[in-house]
Amino acid sequence: MKIIILGAGQVGTSLALSLEGENNDITLIDSDPKRLRYIQDHLDLRTIVGHAAFPDVLENAGIDDSDMLVAVTSSDEVNMIACQIAHTLYQTPSKIARIRASNYLNNDNLFAHQHIPVDVVISPERLVTEYIERLVDNPGAFQVLDFAKGLLRLVAVKAYYGGPLVGNALSELKQHLPNVDTRVAAIFRRGRPIVPTGHTVIEADDEVFFLSAKKHIRSVMSELQRLEKKYQRVIIAGGGNIGEGLAKKLEKKMLVKIIERDPHRAEELANNLEDTLVLQGDVSDEDLLNDENISEFDLFIAVTNDDEANIMSALLAKRLGVRKTMVLINRTAYVDLIQGHEIDIAISPQQVTIGSLLTHIRRGHVSSVYSLRRGAAEAIEAIAKGNEQTSSVIGRTISELALPPGTSIGAIVRDEQVIIAHDNVIIRENDHVVLFMVDKGYIQDVERLFQVNVTYF
């Protein structure tokens, strides 16, 4: 594909990195020449210095014959205008825009083709809020991803001593949980991927990714670690869009307090939130945290716009006795450094957003894409289309499929039924097939596998 990316920030650069090496023709536009020089030294792509919404800059980038425009600059208005120009002047087939402001997002008709022609709107704040909510609902997991509208989940947990399966082979999981159908899709041991078999022995500190129906998640987690109690009391540090959205989702389930430094914003939050206690103050104020009995809380979630404030406030909260901490980190290099010590879970908004972008870029009836382990692996939900004559997968058993190296099928969702993948399972039309790839260099092979022969149309 010929793709133009507008904006060389964290999201634009991460997207370019994810697409590099897949035979895509990528052009990256940004107004900062220093940033572009750095990127060009590290990635094999074309860069152009200029204003992302100017027609002459877009034309220089080759917009007239591009397949896709991905507008992820820091300005909602620039992203929208760029999509408008690409549609009006160049009839670009696919246009994706990152939009942050809720005033734009709350108007359903704004992004229709006859108004502002954006084919796909990506809202990082909404994506991150939903992602954190899933983590809150599943204590002990460090990644929780939905497939087939939530019928199937991919959950990542760290195996600890005390989990019944730790020190035992995967084949024993069925004996421990005879009435639960689940599939371990991948294991990362000391940072390296292992393709699991029935003989694979789970070791302490393994990162285990498993697929299961939503109702069985807690049962499978209990095999890998001591099951944690559900969170009941939460403090959110930061009252921005993510903090407010998270409070709205959690306040009906548990006791929620939110800390916001700005007095005007704090007053606004108090008016917008129904059952959340809003505190005006510094998230790193030790006296404030003690006054609010931080040691009695289950979870401290830091989601301000400042990475350092998030890290320091979470470290302080942990020292003062909070049970678990989650931190939003914009600098992806920090994520691996801090997660798993005093900081229990580090969340990269870029990686959450990248998955949503990749969903709309992948070919071959791909309906969901998730970036795993900071982009090293991918989980893909592909829909089987066609018939036995026009499709490479329909009517065939899983064992008959020519899957690329390091790729496995974890589960199939058929109508409302979750079918854990076994070699003799036959794929049917409209099945949602969930694949796990530990080497995303083979992504094009997977895309081709689920493309339909032209005679189908």
PDB file of N, CA and C in Angstrom, residues 370-418:
ATOM      1  N   TYR A 370      -4.218  -6.062  17.452  1.00  0.00           N
ATOM      2  CA  TYR A 370      -3.658  -5.559  18.699  1.00  0.00           C
ATOM      3  C   TYR A 370      -2.149  -5.729  18.666  1.00  0.00           C
ATOM      4  N   SER A 371      -1.459  -4.694  19.050  1.00  0.00           N
ATOM      5  CA  SER A 371      -0.006  -4.725  19.151  1.00  0.00           C
ATOM      6  C   SER A 371       0.369  -5.234  20.536  1.00  0.00           C
ATOM      7  N   LEU A 372       1.220  -6.248  20.581  1.00  0.00           N
ATOM      8  CA  LEU A 372       1.595  -6.879  21.846  1.00  0.00           C
ATOM      9  C   LEU A 372       3.085  -6.712  22.106  1.00  0.00           C
ATOM     10  N   ARG A 373       3.432  -6.641  23.374  1.00  0.00           N
ATOM     11  CA  ARG A 373       4.837  -6.503  23.775  1.00  0.00           C
ATOM     12  C   ARG A 373       5.526  -5.389  23.004  1.00  0.00           C
ATOM     13  N   ARG A 374       4.917  -4.206  23.079  1.00  0.00           N
ATOM     14  CA  ARG A 374       5.455  -2.996  22.455  1.00  0.00           C
ATOM     15  C   ARG A 374       5.765  -3.203  20.981  1.00  0.00           C
ATOM     16  N   GLY A 375       4.884  -3.923  20.277  1.00  0.00           N
ATOM     17  CA  GLY A 375       4.986  -4.053  18.824  1.00  0.00           C
ATOM     18  C   GLY A 375       5.736  -5.281  18.352  1.00  0.00           C
ATOM     19  N   ALA A 376       6.301  -6.077  19.257  1.00  0.00           N
ATOM     20  CA  ALA A 376       7.064  -7.250  18.838  1.00  0.00           C
ATOM     21  C   ALA A 376       6.167  -8.342  18.273  1.00  0.00           C
ATOM     22  N   ALA A 377       4.914  -8.384  18.714  1.00  0.00           N
ATOM     23  CA  ALA A 377       3.977  -9.414  18.266  1.00  0.00           C
ATOM     24  C   ALA A 377       2.629  -8.768  17.986  1.00  0.00           C
ATOM     25  N   GLU A 378       1.757  -9.518  17.323  1.00  0.00           N
ATOM     26  CA  GLU A 378       0.416  -9.020  17.028  1.00  0.00           C
ATOM     27  C   GLU A 378      -0.616 -10.110  17.243  1.00  0.00           C
ATOM     28  N   ALA A 379      -1.780  -9.690  17.707  1.00  0.00           N
ATOM     29  CA  ALA A 379      -2.954 -10.563  17.746  1.00  0.00           C
ATOM     30  C   ALA A 379      -3.948 -10.020  16.740  1.00  0.00           C
ATOM     31  N   ILE A 380      -4.482 -10.893  15.901  1.00  0.00           N
ATOM     32  CA  ILE A 380      -5.312 -10.475  14.770  1.00  0.00           C
ATOM     33  C   ILE A 380      -6.624 -11.238  14.782  1.00  0.00           C
ATOM     34  N   GLU A 381      -7.701 -10.520  14.521  1.00  0.00           N
ATOM     35  CA  GLU A 381      -9.009 -11.147  14.324  1.00  0.00           C
ATOM     36  C   GLU A 381      -9.379 -10.993  12.861  1.00  0.00           C
ATOM     37  N   ALA A 382      -9.431 -12.096  12.150  1.00  0.00           N
ATOM     38  CA  ALA A 382      -9.756 -12.082  10.728  1.00  0.00           C
ATOM     39  C   ALA A 382     -11.082 -12.807  10.506  1.00  0.00           C
ATOM     40  N   ILE A 383     -11.861 -12.318   9.543  1.00  0.00           N
ATOM     41  CA  ILE A 383     -13.162 -12.924   9.244  1.00  0.00           C
ATOM     42  C   ILE A 383     -13.052 -13.744   7.963  1.00  0.00           C
ATOM     43  N   ALA A 384     -13.449 -14.993   8.043  1.00  0.00           N
ATOM     44  CA  ALA A 384     -13.388 -15.878   6.877  1.00  0.00           C
ATOM     45  C   ALA A 384     -14.539 -15.547   5.924  1.00  0.00           C
ATOM     46  N   LYS A 385     -14.192 -15.135   4.709  1.00  0.00           N
ATOM     47  CA  LYS A 385     -15.188 -14.774   3.702  1.00  0.00           C
ATOM     48  C   LYS A 385     -15.018 -15.640   2.456  1.00  0.00           C
ATOM     49  N   GLY A 386     -16.110 -15.790   1.718  1.00  0.00           N
ATOM     50  CA  GLY A 386     -16.064 -16.554   0.472  1.00  0.00           C
ATOM     51  C   GLY A 386     -16.658 -17.930   0.643  1.00  0.00           C
ATOM     52  N   ASN A 387     -16.148 -18.881  -0.147  1.00  0.00           N
ATOM     53  CA  ASN A 387     -16.587 -20.276  -0.055  1.00  0.00           C
ATOM     54  C   ASN A 387     -15.373 -21.169  -0.290  1.00  0.00           C
ATOM     55  N   GLU A 388     -15.605 -22.468  -0.402  1.00  0.00           N
ATOM     56  CA  GLU A 388     -14.477 -23.394  -0.510  1.00  0.00           C
ATOM     57  C   GLU A 388     -13.668 -23.195  -1.791  1.00  0.00           C
ATOM     58  N   GLN A 389     -14.315 -22.629  -2.820  1.00  0.00           N
ATOM     59  CA  GLN A 389     -13.598 -22.406  -4.084  1.00  0.00           C
ATOM     60  C   GLN A 389     -12.801 -21.097  -4.092  1.00  0.00           C
ATOM     61  N   THR A 390     -13.286 -20.086  -3.365  1.00  0.00           N
ATOM     62  CA  THR A 390     -12.663 -18.755  -3.448  1.00  0.00           C
ATOM     63  C   THR A 390     -11.823 -18.394  -2.223  1.00  0.00           C
ATOM     64  N   SER A 391     -11.869 -19.225  -1.178  1.00  0.00           N
ATOM     65  CA  SER A 391     -11.134 -18.926   0.050  1.00  0.00           C
ATOM     66  C   SER A 391     -10.092 -20.003   0.321  1.00  0.00           C
ATOM     67  N   SER A 392      -8.966 -19.589   0.888  1.00  0.00           N
ATOM     68  CA  SER A 392      -7.901 -20.537   1.245  1.00  0.00           C
ATOM     69  C   SER A 392      -8.120 -21.169   2.612  1.00  0.00           C
ATOM     70  N   VAL A 393      -9.168 -20.712   3.337  1.00  0.00           N
ATOM     71  CA  VAL A 393      -9.352 -21.232   4.696  1.00  0.00           C
ATOM     72  C   VAL A 393     -10.695 -21.931   4.891  1.00  0.00           C
ATOM     73  N   ILE A 394     -11.742 -21.512   4.187  1.00  0.00           N
ATOM     74  CA  ILE A 394     -13.079 -22.062   4.416  1.00  0.00           C
ATOM     75  C   ILE A 394     -13.157 -23.523   3.957  1.00  0.00           C
ATOM     76  N   GLY A 395     -13.755 -24.355   4.831  1.00  0.00           N
ATOM     77  CA  GLY A 395     -13.882 -25.776   4.523  1.00  0.00           C
ATOM     78  C   GLY A 395     -12.653 -26.588   4.862  1.00  0.00           C
ATOM     79  N   ARG A 396     -11.639 -25.954   5.408  1.00  0.00           N
ATOM     80  CA  ARG A 396     -10.402 -26.648   5.756  1.00  0.00           C
ATOM     81  C   ARG A 396     -10.259 -26.721   7.280  1.00  0.00           C
ATOM     82  N   THR A 397      -9.619 -27.784   7.731  1.00  0.00           N
ATOM     83  CA  THR A 397      -9.327 -27.872   9.164  1.00  0.00           C
ATOM     84  C   THR A 397      -8.119 -26.986   9.472  1.00  0.00           C
ATOM     85  N   ILE A 398      -7.982 -26.646  10.739  1.00  0.00           N
ATOM     86  CA  ILE A 398      -6.848 -25.805  11.143  1.00  0.00           C
ATOM     87  C   ILE A 398      -5.521 -26.474  10.811  1.00  0.00           C
ATOM     88  N   SER A 399      -5.453 -27.792  10.942  1.00  0.00           N
ATOM     89  CA  SER A 399      -4.201 -28.505  10.635  1.00  0.00           C
ATOM     90  C   SER A 399      -3.836 -28.434   9.160  1.00  0.00           C
ATOM     91  N   GLU A 400      -4.823 -28.181   8.283  1.00  0.00           N
ATOM     92  CA  GLU A 400      -4.558 -28.120   6.836  1.00  0.00           C
ATOM     93  C   GLU A 400      -4.094 -26.745   6.370  1.00  0.00           C
ATOM     94  N   LEU A 401      -4.170 -25.736   7.227  1.00  0.00           N
ATOM     95  CA  LEU A 401      -3.811 -24.378   6.816  1.00  0.00           C
ATOM     96  C   LEU A 401      -2.297 -24.195   6.794  1.00  0.00           C
ATOM     97  N   ALA A 402      -1.839 -23.464   5.776  1.00  0.00           N
ATOM     98  CA  ALA A 402      -0.401 -23.173   5.653  1.00  0.00           C
ATOM     99  C   ALA A 402      -0.089 -21.889   6.411  1.00  0.00           C
ATOM    100  N   LEU A 403      -0.033 -21.995   7.733  1.00  0.00           N
ATOM    101  CA  LEU A 403       0.241 -20.822   8.561  1.00  0.00           C
ATOM    102  C   LEU A 403       1.730 -20.491   8.538  1.00  0.00           C
ATOM    103  N   PRO A 404       2.078 -19.205   8.531  1.00  0.00           N
ATOM    104  CA  PRO A 404       3.489 -18.811   8.542  1.00  0.00           C
ATOM    105  C   PRO A 404       4.176 -19.234   9.840  1.00  0.00           C
ATOM    106  N   PRO A 405       5.512 -19.277   9.844  1.00  0.00           N
ATOM    107  CA  PRO A 405       6.234 -19.628  11.082  1.00  0.00           C
ATOM    108  C   PRO A 405       5.869 -18.688  12.237  1.00  0.00           C
ATOM    109  N   GLY A 406       5.738 -19.253  13.428  1.00  0.00           N
ATOM    110  CA  GLY A 406       5.442 -18.447  14.611  1.00  0.00           C
ATOM    111  C   GLY A 406       4.020 -17.948  14.691  1.00  0.00           C
ATOM    112  N   THR A 407       3.146 -18.464  13.814  1.00  0.00           N
ATOM    113  CA  THR A 407       1.745 -18.033  13.794  1.00  0.00           C
ATOM    114  C   THR A 407       0.852 -19.191  14.224  1.00  0.00           C
ATOM    115  N   SER A 408      -0.085 -18.911  15.093  1.00  0.00           N
ATOM    116  CA  SER A 408      -1.017 -19.957  15.531  1.00  0.00           C
ATOM    117  C   SER A 408      -2.427 -19.391  15.609  1.00  0.00           C
ATOM    118  N   ILE A 409      -3.400 -20.264  15.399  1.00  0.00           N
ATOM    119  CA  ILE A 409      -4.809 -19.892  15.579  1.00  0.00           C
ATOM    120  C   ILE A 409      -5.200 -20.275  17.003  1.00  0.00           C
ATOM    121  N   GLY A 410      -5.705 -19.302  17.740  1.00  0.00           N
ATOM    122  CA  GLY A 410      -6.040 -19.545  19.129  1.00  0.00           C
ATOM    123  C   GLY A 410      -7.479 -19.942  19.342  1.00  0.00           C
ATOM    124  N   ALA A 411      -8.379 -19.291  18.598  1.00  0.00           N
ATOM    125  CA  ALA A 411      -9.807 -19.561  18.808  1.00  0.00           C
ATOM    126  C   ALA A 411     -10.604 -19.057  17.614  1.00  0.00           C
ATOM    127  N   ILE A 412     -11.839 -19.534  17.549  1.00  0.00           N
ATOM    128  CA  ILE A 412     -12.789 -19.111  16.515  1.00  0.00           C
ATOM    129  C   ILE A 412     -14.083 -18.714  17.212  1.00  0.00           C
ATOM    130  N   VAL A 413     -14.660 -17.598  16.787  1.00  0.00           N
ATOM    131  CA  VAL A 413     -15.981 -17.217  17.282  1.00  0.00           C
ATOM    132  C   VAL A 413     -16.963 -17.390  16.139  1.00  0.00           C
ATOM    133  N   ARG A 414     -17.952 -18.256  16.346  1.00  0.00           N
ATOM    134  CA  ARG A 414     -18.961 -18.568  15.321  1.00  0.00           C
ATOM    135  C   ARG A 414     -20.327 -18.181  15.880  1.00  0.00           C
ATOM    136  N   ASP A 415     -20.915 -17.149  15.296  1.00  0.00           N
ATOM    137  CA  ASP A 415     -22.144 -16.566  15.840  1.00  0.00           C
ATOM    138  C   ASP A 415     -21.854 -16.143  17.293  1.00  0.00           C
ATOM    139  N   GLU A 416     -22.519 -16.747  18.281  1.00  0.00           N
ATOM    140  CA  GLU A 416     -22.276 -16.394  19.685  1.00  0.00           C
ATOM    141  C   GLU A 416     -21.404 -17.433  20.385  1.00  0.00           C
ATOM    142  N   GLN A 417     -20.902 -18.400  19.626  1.00  0.00           N
ATOM    143  CA  GLN A 417     -20.169 -19.524  20.214  1.00  0.00           C
ATOM    144  C   GLN A 417     -18.656 -19.321  20.116  1.00  0.00           C
ATOM    145  N   VAL A 418     -17.954 -19.535  21.232  1.00  0.00           N
ATOM    146  CA  VAL A 418     -16.489 -19.493  21.259  1.00  0.00           C
ATOM    147  C   VAL A 418     -15.956 -20.910  21.106  1.00  0.00           C
TER     148      VAL A 418
END
